[in-house]
Amino acid sequence: MNTTMRNVLVTVATVAALGAAAAPAAVAAPSSASTHAQTRNPSTVKAAAYNQARSILAQAGSQTAAKSHPVHGKPDVPVSYGTSLLASARDEFRAADKNLPPKDKKSDMSIAHYNAIHSAAKTMGIDRW
């Protein structure tokens, strides 16, 4: 009896596995669409977008962004320029805002600085920095 039960369970598991493998891709799409997929950063950033993001961060108070040079004479720059700019401003803002009460902060910086960082990132099309 135990052997019969084991064989039935193995058969059911095998049929289920084969059914899942043979399922059309359209069936799997709705479940993956409901999850938040992270997109990759672009390989380059348009010079105008970089300069605009730099300006947003400088106006928000980033000394690093204010001291960086605007890009000119090139249509685009490596994405590392943008990620470096964002990371530097993030670290600078976090250091400047460390004494703010927790209710006035988001991601360890003031809400205004948080919004400026994310606005600059969106301008350049960068998701991770």
Tab-separated table of C-alpha atoms in Angstrom:
chain	number	residue	atom	x	y	z
A	1	MET	CA	0.000	0.000	0.000
A	2	ASN	CA	2.802	2.438	0.801
A	3	THR	CA	4.414	1.738	-2.562
A	4	THR	CA	1.148	2.414	-4.373
A	5	MET	CA	0.666	5.702	-2.522
A	6	ARG	CA	4.234	6.762	-3.256
A	7	ASN	CA	3.790	5.966	-6.963
A	8	VAL	CA	0.572	8.001	-7.098
A	9	LEU	CA	2.256	10.979	-5.442
A	10	VAL	CA	5.222	10.773	-7.819
A	11	THR	CA	2.854	10.615	-10.791
A	12	VAL	CA	0.858	13.625	-9.565
A	13	ALA	CA	4.040	15.635	-8.968
A	14	THR	CA	5.368	14.736	-12.411
A	15	VAL	CA	2.130	15.683	-14.163
A	16	ALA	CA	2.029	18.978	-12.268
A	17	ALA	CA	5.621	19.770	-13.194
A	18	LEU	CA	5.040	18.944	-16.850
A	19	GLY	CA	1.866	21.006	-16.887
A	20	ALA	CA	3.672	24.004	-15.439
A	21	ALA	CA	6.491	23.658	-17.941
A	22	ALA	CA	4.075	23.417	-20.864
A	23	ALA	CA	1.947	26.391	-19.752
A	24	PRO	CA	1.908	29.194	-22.329
A	25	ALA	CA	3.897	32.355	-21.572
A	26	ALA	CA	0.742	34.469	-21.642
A	27	VAL	CA	-0.467	32.726	-18.511
A	28	ALA	CA	2.682	33.707	-16.607
A	29	ALA	CA	2.648	37.348	-17.762
A	30	PRO	CA	-0.139	38.683	-15.501
A	31	SER	CA	1.532	37.420	-12.336
A	32	SER	CA	4.883	38.950	-13.274
A	33	ALA	CA	3.223	42.201	-14.328
A	34	SER	CA	1.761	42.633	-10.863
A	35	THR	CA	5.182	42.570	-9.214
A	36	HIS	CA	7.392	45.645	-9.241
A	37	ALA	CA	10.189	45.007	-11.708
A	38	GLN	CA	13.322	47.077	-11.353
A	39	THR	CA	14.561	48.532	-14.573
A	40	ARG	CA	18.208	48.892	-15.339
A	41	ASN	CA	19.916	52.225	-15.552
A	42	PRO	CA	20.618	53.447	-19.067
A	43	SER	CA	24.196	53.147	-20.293
A	44	THR	CA	24.391	56.865	-21.029
A	45	VAL	CA	22.646	60.050	-19.929
A	46	LYS	CA	21.916	62.966	-22.231
A	47	ALA	CA	24.146	65.930	-21.426
A	48	ALA	CA	21.148	68.250	-21.091
A	49	ALA	CA	19.507	65.875	-18.589
A	50	TYR	CA	22.737	65.637	-16.571
A	51	ASN	CA	23.067	69.428	-16.505
A	52	GLN	CA	19.435	69.833	-15.442
A	53	ALA	CA	19.852	67.249	-12.656
A	54	ARG	CA	23.043	68.986	-11.552
A	55	SER	CA	21.131	72.263	-11.372
A	56	ILE	CA	18.290	70.686	-9.341
A	57	LEU	CA	20.768	69.335	-6.790
A	58	ALA	CA	22.754	72.576	-6.612
A	59	GLN	CA	19.562	74.566	-6.010
A	60	ALA	CA	18.665	72.123	-3.225
A	61	GLY	CA	21.974	72.928	-1.539
A	62	SER	CA	24.439	70.327	-2.775
A	63	GLN	CA	27.920	71.819	-2.778
A	64	THR	CA	29.197	68.823	-4.739
A	65	ALA	CA	26.711	69.476	-7.542
A	66	ALA	CA	27.414	73.198	-7.463
A	67	LYS	CA	31.166	72.585	-7.838
A	68	SER	CA	30.818	70.019	-10.615
A	69	HIS	CA	31.250	71.212	-14.169
A	70	PRO	CA	28.361	71.238	-16.595
A	71	VAL	CA	28.735	68.940	-19.574
A	72	HIS	CA	29.170	70.686	-22.911
A	73	GLY	CA	30.345	69.623	-26.329
A	74	LYS	CA	29.051	66.064	-25.921
A	75	PRO	CA	25.585	64.685	-26.677
A	76	ASP	CA	25.676	62.299	-23.731
A	77	VAL	CA	27.816	61.094	-20.834
A	78	PRO	CA	28.325	57.719	-19.137
A	79	VAL	CA	25.643	56.879	-16.596
A	80	SER	CA	28.385	56.723	-13.956
A	81	TYR	CA	28.554	60.538	-14.080
A	82	GLY	CA	24.914	60.708	-13.025
A	83	THR	CA	25.082	57.960	-10.419
A	84	SER	CA	28.168	59.537	-8.892
A	85	LEU	CA	26.478	62.930	-8.758
A	86	LEU	CA	23.399	61.443	-7.091
A	87	ALA	CA	25.385	59.393	-4.578
A	88	SER	CA	27.548	62.361	-3.607
A	89	ALA	CA	24.538	64.624	-3.124
A	90	ARG	CA	22.724	61.888	-1.163
A	91	ASP	CA	25.665	61.452	1.207
A	92	GLU	CA	26.050	65.212	1.555
A	93	PHE	CA	22.340	65.701	2.305
A	94	ARG	CA	22.302	62.860	4.842
A	95	ALA	CA	25.276	64.363	6.670
A	96	ALA	CA	23.675	67.822	6.684
A	97	ASP	CA	20.303	66.510	7.882
A	98	LYS	CA	21.479	64.013	10.506
A	99	ASN	CA	20.205	66.139	13.418
A	100	LEU	CA	16.684	66.591	12.069
A	101	PRO	CA	13.898	64.827	13.964
A	102	PRO	CA	12.879	61.506	12.384
A	103	LYS	CA	9.400	62.822	11.533
A	104	ASP	CA	10.994	65.434	9.244
A	105	LYS	CA	13.192	62.961	7.367
A	106	LYS	CA	12.808	60.425	4.633
A	107	SER	CA	15.678	58.034	3.881
A	108	ASP	CA	17.844	59.847	6.463
A	109	MET	CA	17.546	63.276	4.799
A	110	SER	CA	15.055	66.126	4.804
A	111	ILE	CA	12.003	65.606	2.659
A	112	ALA	CA	13.040	68.520	0.431
A	113	HIS	CA	16.457	66.944	-0.148
A	114	TYR	CA	14.845	63.540	-0.766
A	115	ASN	CA	12.527	65.074	-3.356
A	116	ALA	CA	15.422	66.893	-5.042
A	117	ILE	CA	17.491	63.699	-5.302
A	118	HIS	CA	14.595	61.758	-6.790
A	119	SER	CA	13.683	64.571	-9.172
A	120	ALA	CA	17.283	64.674	-10.416
A	121	ALA	CA	17.365	60.888	-10.784
A	122	LYS	CA	14.095	60.894	-12.723
A	123	THR	CA	15.403	63.656	-14.980
A	124	MET	CA	18.364	61.454	-15.921
A	125	GLY	CA	16.332	58.232	-16.062
A	126	ILE	CA	18.376	56.614	-13.282
A	127	ASP	CA	16.739	54.149	-10.896
A	128	ARG	CA	19.688	53.001	-8.782
A	129	TRP	CA	22.649	54.951	-7.519
